[in-house]
Amino acid sequence: MLFKAFLIKYGEIGIKGRNRYLFEDALVRQIQFALREAEGKFTVSKEQGRIYVEAEGEYDYEETITALKRVFGIVGICPVVQIEDRGFEDLAEQVIAYIKQVYPDSQQTFKVHARRARKNFPMDSMTINSEIGARILDAFPKMRVDVHHPQINIFIEVRKKIHIYSQIISGSGGMPVGTNGKAMLLLSGGIDSPVAGWMIAKRGVQIEAVYFHAPPYTSERAKQKVIDLASLVAKYAGPIKLHIINFTDIQLYIYDQCPHEELTIIMRRYMMRIAEQIARESGALGLITGESIGQVASQTMQSLYATNEVCTMPVFRPVIGFDKLEIIDLALKINTYETSIQPFEDCCTIFVAKHPVTKPSLKVIQKSEEKLKEKMEEMVERAVSDREIVVCKYT
């Protein structure tokens, strides 16, 4: 196989100043973790603002690319040919051989981009560009130079070794997971919340999740669906600890004691309270929801205001301004959509009122909750202490 190594390009990490090495080290760890699922053995190393993945022997190229594309923090994956420095003549021969193998047609326009990071190489970058360009024109008479819009960009980096590449495969971007704290995702079986979790994980946040289960009104298959969704998000975010709360008694108590048009808002307020309690125990610094303004009755501005009032932690709503089609597009991209649309209902849809209030008054909601105080504290504590915990990993 031509390629035995990959140059990893990162984006925002490059502007982190004195702390950059911390983000680079985190990215190296995430790459090492991701490559466990690819066939082959790899060495991941740093060198002067570059990260390299080198294969030790035979490996599966496609599996390796797939694994690297899921690592947050990577903006580009470049399959490279690494050669020892044996002088300019050998470099020119290696570039010609590279083009013959990667571009057998050899009729495209091209541009050479040389970077001499090791200053004891006898030619500077501009000279390498012009001399290699001349050798390419001699070897491939049908190729032409185009410095503005070339079909092929030939990159040459002179470091401890010399790296030759021309392909840059897009990565996921963002920041390495774990570099920006931890947050608790309120995960349902719908389309929106897995996308919200993915978006926050992309910013370097470690994710835990809480799911509210209501047996026998929701089935074991509904719970498994949420576990499956957490596992799919874990492809990108790493293993996710999922806290499964038995919410049945709490929902039934609210159903019996409160006006039915207020059920959804009051249930959401208790979900937020419980999620925040678990978040504090887990060392999380915020909550994440998949709410989008106006999408349903519980997501109007008034409803979000009433829901948010019970939280002291920040609540992150990354899809707040997205319409449904935009969210679906992202769900398709991260492969959660087909699982989300499986027909297994969760507790939010089972107990929804026929005519839910869309502009709730906070004072009215608080007054309704006064009826719940006698038993609710004990019920919440029992639900939290009896929760099931599942560690969801991508397999």
CSV table of C-alpha atoms in Angstrom, one decimal:
chain,number,residue,atom,x,y,z
A,1,MET,CA,0.0,0.0,0.0
A,2,LEU,CA,1.3,3.5,-1.0
A,3,PHE,CA,0.2,5.2,2.2
A,4,LYS,CA,1.6,4.1,5.6
A,5,ALA,CA,1.0,7.3,7.4
A,6,PHE,CA,-1.5,10.2,7.8
A,7,LEU,CA,-0.9,13.8,8.6
A,8,ILE,CA,-3.7,15.1,10.9
A,9,LYS,CA,-4.7,18.7,10.5
A,10,TYR,CA,-6.5,20.6,13.3
A,11,GLY,CA,-8.2,24.0,13.3
A,12,GLU,CA,-9.0,26.0,16.4
A,13,ILE,CA,-6.3,24.2,18.4
A,14,GLY,CA,-3.7,26.1,16.5
A,15,ILE,CA,-4.7,29.4,18.1
A,16,LYS,CA,-4.6,28.2,21.7
A,17,GLY,CA,-1.3,29.8,22.5
A,18,ARG,CA,0.6,28.4,25.5
A,19,ASN,CA,-2.2,25.9,26.2
A,20,ARG,CA,-2.1,24.4,22.7
A,21,TYR,CA,-0.1,21.4,23.9
A,22,LEU,CA,-3.0,20.4,26.2
A,23,PHE,CA,-5.4,20.3,23.3
A,24,GLU,CA,-2.9,18.5,21.1
A,25,ASP,CA,-2.4,15.9,23.8
A,26,ALA,CA,-6.1,15.4,24.1
A,27,LEU,CA,-6.5,15.0,20.4
A,28,VAL,CA,-3.7,12.4,20.3
A,29,ARG,CA,-5.6,10.5,23.0
A,30,GLN,CA,-8.9,10.7,21.1
A,31,ILE,CA,-7.2,9.5,17.9
A,32,GLN,CA,-5.6,6.5,19.8
A,33,PHE,CA,-9.0,5.6,21.2
A,34,ALA,CA,-10.8,5.9,17.8
A,35,LEU,CA,-8.2,3.7,16.1
A,36,ARG,CA,-8.9,0.8,18.3
A,37,GLU,CA,-11.8,-0.1,16.0
A,38,ALA,CA,-9.7,-0.1,12.9
A,39,GLU,CA,-7.8,-3.1,11.8
A,40,GLY,CA,-4.0,-2.7,12.3
A,41,LYS,CA,-1.6,-1.2,14.8
A,42,PHE,CA,-0.8,2.5,14.8
A,43,THR,CA,1.6,5.0,16.4
A,44,VAL,CA,0.3,8.5,17.0
A,45,SER,CA,2.9,11.2,17.5
A,46,LYS,CA,3.3,15.0,17.6
A,47,GLU,CA,6.0,17.0,15.8
A,48,GLN,CA,6.3,20.8,15.6
A,49,GLY,CA,2.6,21.6,15.3
A,50,ARG,CA,1.8,18.4,13.4
A,51,ILE,CA,0.2,15.2,14.5
A,52,TYR,CA,1.0,12.0,12.6
A,53,VAL,CA,-0.6,8.5,12.5
A,54,GLU,CA,1.7,5.8,11.3
A,55,ALA,CA,0.7,2.3,10.6
A,56,GLU,CA,2.8,-0.5,11.9
A,57,GLY,CA,2.5,-3.1,9.2
A,58,GLU,CA,-0.7,-4.0,7.3
A,59,TYR,CA,-3.9,-2.1,8.1
A,60,ASP,CA,-7.3,-1.4,6.7
A,61,TYR,CA,-7.2,1.9,4.9
A,62,GLU,CA,-11.0,2.5,4.8
A,63,GLU,CA,-11.6,1.6,8.4
A,64,THR,CA,-8.8,3.9,9.4
A,65,ILE,CA,-10.2,6.9,7.5
A,66,THR,CA,-13.7,6.2,8.9
A,67,ALA,CA,-12.4,6.1,12.5
A,68,LEU,CA,-10.4,9.3,12.0
A,69,LYS,CA,-13.3,11.2,10.4
A,70,ARG,CA,-15.3,10.8,13.7
A,71,VAL,CA,-12.7,12.4,15.9
A,72,PHE,CA,-13.7,15.9,17.0
A,73,GLY,CA,-10.8,18.3,16.6
A,74,ILE,CA,-9.6,16.9,13.2
A,75,VAL,CA,-10.3,19.2,10.2
A,76,GLY,CA,-8.3,17.3,7.7
A,77,ILE,CA,-6.8,13.8,7.2
A,78,CYS,CA,-3.9,13.6,4.7
A,79,PRO,CA,-2.6,10.3,3.5
A,80,VAL,CA,1.1,10.9,3.2
A,81,VAL,CA,4.1,9.2,1.7
A,82,GLN,CA,7.1,9.5,4.1
A,83,ILE,CA,10.6,9.4,2.8
A,84,GLU,CA,14.1,9.9,4.3
A,85,ASP,CA,16.0,12.9,3.1
A,86,ARG,CA,18.4,11.6,0.5
A,87,GLY,CA,18.8,14.9,-1.4
A,88,PHE,CA,16.8,16.8,-4.0
A,89,GLU,CA,17.2,14.3,-6.8
A,90,ASP,CA,15.7,11.5,-4.7
A,91,LEU,CA,12.8,13.8,-3.6
A,92,ALA,CA,12.0,14.7,-7.3
A,93,GLU,CA,11.9,11.0,-8.2
A,94,GLN,CA,9.6,10.2,-5.3
A,95,VAL,CA,7.2,13.0,-6.3
A,96,ILE,CA,7.1,11.7,-9.9
A,97,ALA,CA,6.5,8.2,-8.6
A,98,TYR,CA,3.7,9.5,-6.3
A,99,ILE,CA,1.9,11.3,-9.2
A,100,LYS,CA,2.2,8.2,-11.4
A,101,GLN,CA,0.5,6.1,-8.8
A,102,VAL,CA,-2.2,8.5,-7.5
A,103,TYR,CA,-2.9,10.3,-10.8
A,104,PRO,CA,-2.3,7.8,-13.6
A,105,ASP,CA,-4.2,10.1,-16.1
A,106,SER,CA,-1.5,12.8,-15.6
A,107,GLN,CA,-3.3,15.5,-17.6
A,108,GLN,CA,-4.5,17.8,-14.8
A,109,THR,CA,-3.3,21.2,-13.8
A,110,PHE,CA,-1.2,21.4,-10.7
A,111,LYS,CA,0.5,23.5,-8.1
A,112,VAL,CA,3.4,22.6,-5.8
A,113,HIS,CA,3.3,23.8,-2.1
A,114,ALA,CA,6.6,23.2,-0.4
A,115,ARG,CA,7.3,24.0,3.3
A,116,ARG,CA,10.8,23.7,4.6
A,117,ALA,CA,10.4,23.4,8.3
A,118,ARG,CA,13.9,21.9,8.6
A,119,LYS,CA,16.2,24.8,7.7
A,120,ASN,CA,19.3,22.7,6.9
A,121,PHE,CA,17.7,21.4,3.7
A,122,PRO,CA,19.8,23.1,0.9
A,123,MET,CA,16.8,24.7,-0.9
A,124,ASP,CA,14.3,27.1,0.4
A,125,SER,CA,10.5,26.6,-0.1
A,126,MET,CA,10.2,28.8,-3.2
A,127,THR,CA,13.1,27.0,-4.9
A,128,ILE,CA,11.7,23.6,-4.1
A,129,ASN,CA,8.4,24.7,-5.6
A,130,SER,CA,9.9,25.8,-8.9
A,131,GLU,CA,12.4,22.9,-9.3
A,132,ILE,CA,9.8,20.2,-8.5
A,133,GLY,CA,7.3,21.9,-10.8
A,134,ALA,CA,9.9,21.8,-13.6
A,135,ARG,CA,10.5,18.1,-13.0
A,136,ILE,CA,6.8,17.4,-13.1
A,137,LEU,CA,6.4,19.2,-16.4
A,138,ASP,CA,9.3,17.2,-17.9
A,139,ALA,CA,7.9,13.9,-16.7
A,140,PHE,CA,4.3,14.7,-17.7
A,141,PRO,CA,4.2,16.8,-20.8
A,142,LYS,CA,0.3,17.0,-20.7
A,143,MET,CA,0.2,18.5,-17.2
A,144,ARG,CA,0.2,22.3,-16.8
A,145,VAL,CA,0.8,24.7,-13.9
A,146,ASP,CA,-2.1,26.7,-12.5
A,147,VAL,CA,-1.3,28.7,-9.4
A,148,HIS,CA,-4.8,30.0,-9.0
A,149,HIS,CA,-7.2,27.0,-9.5
A,150,PRO,CA,-5.2,23.8,-9.8
A,151,GLN,CA,-6.8,20.5,-10.1
A,152,ILE,CA,-4.0,18.9,-8.1
A,153,ASN,CA,-2.2,20.5,-5.1
A,154,ILE,CA,1.1,18.7,-4.4
A,155,PHE,CA,2.2,19.3,-0.8
A,156,ILE,CA,5.8,18.7,0.3
A,157,GLU,CA,6.8,19.2,3.9
A,158,VAL,CA,10.5,18.9,4.8
A,159,ARG,CA,10.8,17.9,8.5
A,160,LYS,CA,12.8,15.1,10.2
A,161,LYS,CA,11.4,13.1,7.3
A,162,ILE,CA,9.9,14.5,4.1
A,163,HIS,CA,6.2,14.1,3.6
A,164,ILE,CA,4.4,14.1,0.2
A,165,TYR,CA,0.7,14.4,-0.1
A,166,SER,CA,-2.1,15.8,-2.2
A,167,GLN,CA,-5.4,14.6,-0.6
A,168,ILE,CA,-7.1,16.3,2.3
A,169,ILE,CA,-10.0,14.3,3.6
A,170,SER,CA,-12.4,16.4,5.7
A,171,GLY,CA,-12.8,15.6,9.4
A,172,SER,CA,-15.5,16.4,11.9
A,173,GLY,CA,-13.9,19.7,13.1
A,174,GLY,CA,-14.6,21.0,16.5
A,175,MET,CA,-12.5,20.4,19.7
A,176,PRO,CA,-11.2,17.2,21.3
A,177,VAL,CA,-13.8,15.7,23.6
A,178,GLY,CA,-12.9,16.3,27.3
A,179,THR,CA,-11.2,19.6,26.8
A,180,ASN,CA,-14.3,21.7,27.8
A,181,GLY,CA,-15.8,20.0,30.8
A,182,LYS,CA,-18.8,17.8,31.1
A,183,ALA,CA,-22.6,18.3,30.6
A,184,MET,CA,-25.7,16.2,31.1
A,185,LEU,CA,-27.9,15.5,28.1
A,186,LEU,CA,-31.6,15.0,28.5
A,187,LEU,CA,-31.9,12.2,26.0
A,188,SER,CA,-35.2,11.0,24.6
A,189,GLY,CA,-36.1,8.6,21.7
A,190,GLY,CA,-36.7,11.6,19.3
A,191,ILE,CA,-34.7,13.1,16.6
A,192,ASP,CA,-33.6,16.3,18.3
A,193,SER,CA,-31.8,15.4,21.5
A,194,PRO,CA,-29.2,13.0,20.0
A,195,VAL,CA,-28.3,15.8,17.5
A,196,ALA,CA,-28.0,18.3,20.4
A,197,GLY,CA,-25.7,16.0,22.3
A,198,TRP,CA,-23.5,15.5,19.2
A,199,MET,CA,-23.3,19.3,18.7
A,200,ILE,CA,-22.1,20.0,22.2
A,201,ALA,CA,-19.7,17.1,22.2
A,202,LYS,CA,-18.2,18.6,19.0
A,203,ARG,CA,-17.2,21.6,21.1
A,204,GLY,CA,-15.0,19.4,23.3
A,205,VAL,CA,-17.6,18.7,26.1
A,206,GLN,CA,-17.8,15.2,27.6
A,207,ILE,CA,-21.4,13.9,27.6
A,208,GLU,CA,-23.4,12.0,30.1
A,209,ALA,CA,-27.1,11.5,29.6
A,210,VAL,CA,-30.4,11.0,31.5
A,211,TYR,CA,-33.5,9.2,30.1
A,212,PHE,CA,-36.9,9.2,31.7
A,213,HIS,CA,-38.6,5.8,31.3
A,214,ALA,CA,-42.2,5.2,32.3
A,215,PRO,CA,-43.0,1.4,32.4
A,216,PRO,CA,-45.5,-0.1,31.7
A,217,TYR,CA,-46.6,2.8,29.5
A,218,THR,CA,-43.3,2.8,27.7
A,219,SER,CA,-41.8,-0.5,26.6
A,220,GLU,CA,-38.4,-2.1,27.1
A,221,ARG,CA,-37.9,-1.6,23.4
A,222,ALA,CA,-38.4,2.2,23.9
A,223,LYS,CA,-35.6,2.1,26.5
A,224,GLN,CA,-33.4,0.0,24.2
A,225,LYS,CA,-34.0,2.6,21.4
A,226,VAL,CA,-32.5,5.3,23.6
A,227,ILE,CA,-29.6,3.1,24.6
A,228,ASP,CA,-29.0,2.6,20.9
A,229,LEU,CA,-29.1,6.3,20.2
A,230,ALA,CA,-26.6,7.0,23.0
A,231,SER,CA,-24.3,4.3,21.5
A,232,LEU,CA,-24.5,6.0,18.1
A,233,VAL,CA,-23.6,9.4,19.6
A,234,ALA,CA,-20.8,7.6,21.4
A,235,LYS,CA,-19.2,7.0,18.0
A,236,TYR,CA,-18.1,10.6,18.1
A,237,ALA,CA,-18.3,11.6,21.8
A,238,GLY,CA,-16.7,8.5,23.4
A,239,PRO,CA,-18.5,6.2,25.9
A,240,ILE,CA,-21.6,7.8,27.4
A,241,LYS,CA,-22.9,7.0,30.9
A,242,LEU,CA,-26.7,6.9,30.6
A,243,HIS,CA,-28.8,7.4,33.7
A,244,ILE,CA,-32.3,5.7,33.3
A,245,ILE,CA,-34.9,7.2,35.6
A,246,ASN,CA,-38.1,5.3,36.3
A,247,PHE,CA,-40.5,8.3,36.0
A,248,THR,CA,-43.9,6.4,36.1
A,249,ASP,CA,-44.9,7.3,39.7
A,250,ILE,CA,-43.9,10.9,39.3
A,251,GLN,CA,-45.9,11.3,36.0
A,252,LEU,CA,-49.0,9.6,37.5
A,253,TYR,CA,-48.9,11.8,40.5
A,254,ILE,CA,-48.7,14.9,38.4
A,255,TYR,CA,-51.5,13.5,36.2
A,256,ASP,CA,-53.7,13.1,39.2
A,257,GLN,CA,-53.0,16.4,40.9
A,258,CYS,CA,-52.5,19.0,38.2
A,259,PRO,CA,-54.6,20.5,35.4
A,260,HIS,CA,-54.0,18.4,32.3
A,261,GLU,CA,-53.2,21.3,30.0
A,262,GLU,CA,-50.2,21.9,32.3
A,263,LEU,CA,-48.9,18.3,32.4
A,264,THR,CA,-46.2,18.7,29.9
A,265,ILE,CA,-44.7,21.8,31.4
A,266,ILE,CA,-44.8,20.5,35.0
A,267,MET,CA,-43.3,17.1,33.9
A,268,ARG,CA,-40.5,18.9,32.0
A,269,ARG,CA,-39.8,21.0,35.1
A,270,TYR,CA,-39.3,17.9,37.2
A,271,MET,CA,-37.2,16.3,34.5
A,272,MET,CA,-34.9,19.4,34.6
A,273,ARG,CA,-34.7,19.2,38.4
A,274,ILE,CA,-33.8,15.6,38.4
A,275,ALA,CA,-31.3,16.0,35.5
A,276,GLU,CA,-29.6,18.9,37.4
A,277,GLN,CA,-29.4,16.8,40.6
A,278,ILE,CA,-27.7,14.0,38.7
A,279,ALA,CA,-25.5,16.4,36.8
A,280,ARG,CA,-24.2,17.9,40.1
A,281,GLU,CA,-23.4,14.4,41.4
A,282,SER,CA,-21.5,13.6,38.2
A,283,GLY,CA,-19.5,16.8,38.1
A,284,ALA,CA,-21.3,18.2,35.1
A,285,LEU,CA,-21.4,21.9,34.6
A,286,GLY,CA,-24.6,22.3,32.5
A,287,LEU,CA,-27.6,20.6,31.0
A,288,ILE,CA,-28.3,20.0,27.3
A,289,THR,CA,-31.7,19.7,25.6
A,290,GLY,CA,-32.9,19.3,22.0
A,291,GLU,CA,-35.5,22.1,22.3
A,292,SER,CA,-36.2,24.3,19.3
A,293,ILE,CA,-38.3,27.4,19.6
A,294,GLY,CA,-41.9,26.9,18.7
A,295,GLN,CA,-41.5,23.3,17.5
A,296,VAL,CA,-44.1,22.0,20.0
A,297,ALA,CA,-46.2,23.4,22.8
A,298,SER,CA,-43.5,22.9,25.4
A,299,GLN,CA,-41.0,24.8,23.4
A,300,THR,CA,-42.6,28.2,23.0
A,301,MET,CA,-40.7,31.1,24.5
A,302,GLN,CA,-43.2,31.2,27.5
A,303,SER,CA,-42.9,27.4,28.0
A,304,LEU,CA,-39.1,27.5,27.9
A,305,TYR,CA,-39.1,30.3,30.4
A,306,ALA,CA,-41.3,28.3,32.7
A,307,THR,CA,-39.1,25.2,32.3
A,308,ASN,CA,-35.8,27.0,32.8
A,309,GLU,CA,-37.0,28.7,36.0
A,310,VAL,CA,-36.2,25.5,38.0
A,311,CYS,CA,-32.6,25.3,36.9
A,312,THR,CA,-29.6,27.0,38.4
A,313,MET,CA,-27.1,25.4,36.0
A,314,PRO,CA,-26.8,26.8,32.4
A,315,VAL,CA,-29.0,25.0,29.9
A,316,PHE,CA,-27.5,24.6,26.4
A,317,ARG,CA,-29.9,24.2,23.5
A,318,PRO,CA,-27.8,23.9,20.4
A,319,VAL,CA,-30.7,23.4,18.0
A,320,ILE,CA,-32.8,26.2,19.4
A,321,GLY,CA,-32.8,28.1,16.1
A,322,PHE,CA,-33.0,25.2,13.7
A,323,ASP,CA,-36.1,24.1,11.9
A,324,LYS,CA,-37.0,20.4,11.8
A,325,LEU,CA,-35.5,19.8,8.3
A,326,GLU,CA,-32.1,21.2,9.5
A,327,ILE,CA,-32.2,18.9,12.5
A,328,ILE,CA,-33.1,15.9,10.3
A,329,ASP,CA,-30.2,16.7,8.0
A,330,LEU,CA,-27.8,16.5,11.0
A,331,ALA,CA,-29.5,13.3,12.3
A,332,LEU,CA,-28.9,11.7,8.9
A,333,LYS,CA,-25.3,12.9,8.9
A,334,ILE,CA,-24.5,11.2,12.3
A,335,ASN,CA,-26.7,8.2,11.5
A,336,THR,CA,-29.2,8.6,14.3
A,337,TYR,CA,-32.3,9.4,12.2
A,338,GLU,CA,-33.4,5.8,11.4
A,339,THR,CA,-33.2,4.8,15.0
A,340,SER,CA,-35.0,7.9,16.2
A,341,ILE,CA,-38.0,7.3,13.9
A,342,GLN,CA,-38.6,3.7,15.2
A,343,PRO,CA,-42.2,3.6,16.5
A,344,PHE,CA,-41.5,3.2,20.2
A,345,GLU,CA,-42.9,6.0,22.2
A,346,ASP,CA,-41.3,7.6,25.2
A,347,CYS,CA,-42.9,9.0,28.4
A,348,CYS,CA,-43.2,12.6,26.9
A,349,THR,CA,-45.5,11.5,24.1
A,350,ILE,CA,-47.5,9.0,26.2
A,351,PHE,CA,-48.6,11.6,28.7
A,352,VAL,CA,-49.1,14.6,26.5
A,353,ALA,CA,-52.3,16.5,27.0
A,354,LYS,CA,-54.8,16.9,24.1
A,355,HIS,CA,-54.7,20.7,24.5
A,356,PRO,CA,-51.5,21.7,26.2
A,357,VAL,CA,-51.0,25.3,27.3
A,358,THR,CA,-48.7,27.1,24.9
A,359,LYS,CA,-48.3,30.3,26.9
A,360,PRO,CA,-48.0,29.1,30.5
A,361,SER,CA,-48.0,31.6,33.4
A,362,LEU,CA,-45.1,30.9,35.7
A,363,LYS,CA,-47.2,31.9,38.7
A,364,VAL,CA,-50.0,29.5,37.7
A,365,ILE,CA,-47.5,26.6,37.2
A,366,GLN,CA,-45.9,27.3,40.6
A,367,LYS,CA,-49.3,27.3,42.2
A,368,SER,CA,-50.2,24.0,40.7
A,369,GLU,CA,-46.9,22.5,41.9
A,370,GLU,CA,-47.8,23.4,45.5
A,371,LYS,CA,-50.2,20.5,45.4
A,372,LEU,CA,-47.3,18.1,44.8
A,373,LYS,CA,-44.9,19.1,47.6
A,374,GLU,CA,-46.1,16.7,50.2
A,375,LYS,CA,-45.0,13.6,48.3
A,376,MET,CA,-42.9,14.8,45.4
A,377,GLU,CA,-39.6,15.3,47.2
A,378,GLU,CA,-39.6,11.7,48.4
A,379,MET,CA,-40.6,10.4,45.0
A,380,VAL,CA,-37.8,12.3,43.3
A,381,GLU,CA,-35.2,11.0,45.7
A,382,ARG,CA,-36.4,7.5,45.2
A,383,ALA,CA,-36.3,7.8,41.4
A,384,VAL,CA,-32.8,9.2,41.5
A,385,SER,CA,-31.4,6.6,44.0
A,386,ASP,CA,-33.0,3.7,42.2
A,387,ARG,CA,-31.9,4.7,38.7
A,388,GLU,CA,-30.3,2.3,36.3
A,389,ILE,CA,-26.9,3.2,34.8
A,390,VAL,CA,-25.8,1.9,31.4
A,391,VAL,CA,-22.4,2.8,29.8
A,392,CYS,CA,-23.1,3.1,26.1
A,393,LYS,CA,-20.3,2.5,23.7
A,394,TYR,CA,-20.2,2.3,19.9
A,395,THR,CA,-19.7,-1.3,18.7
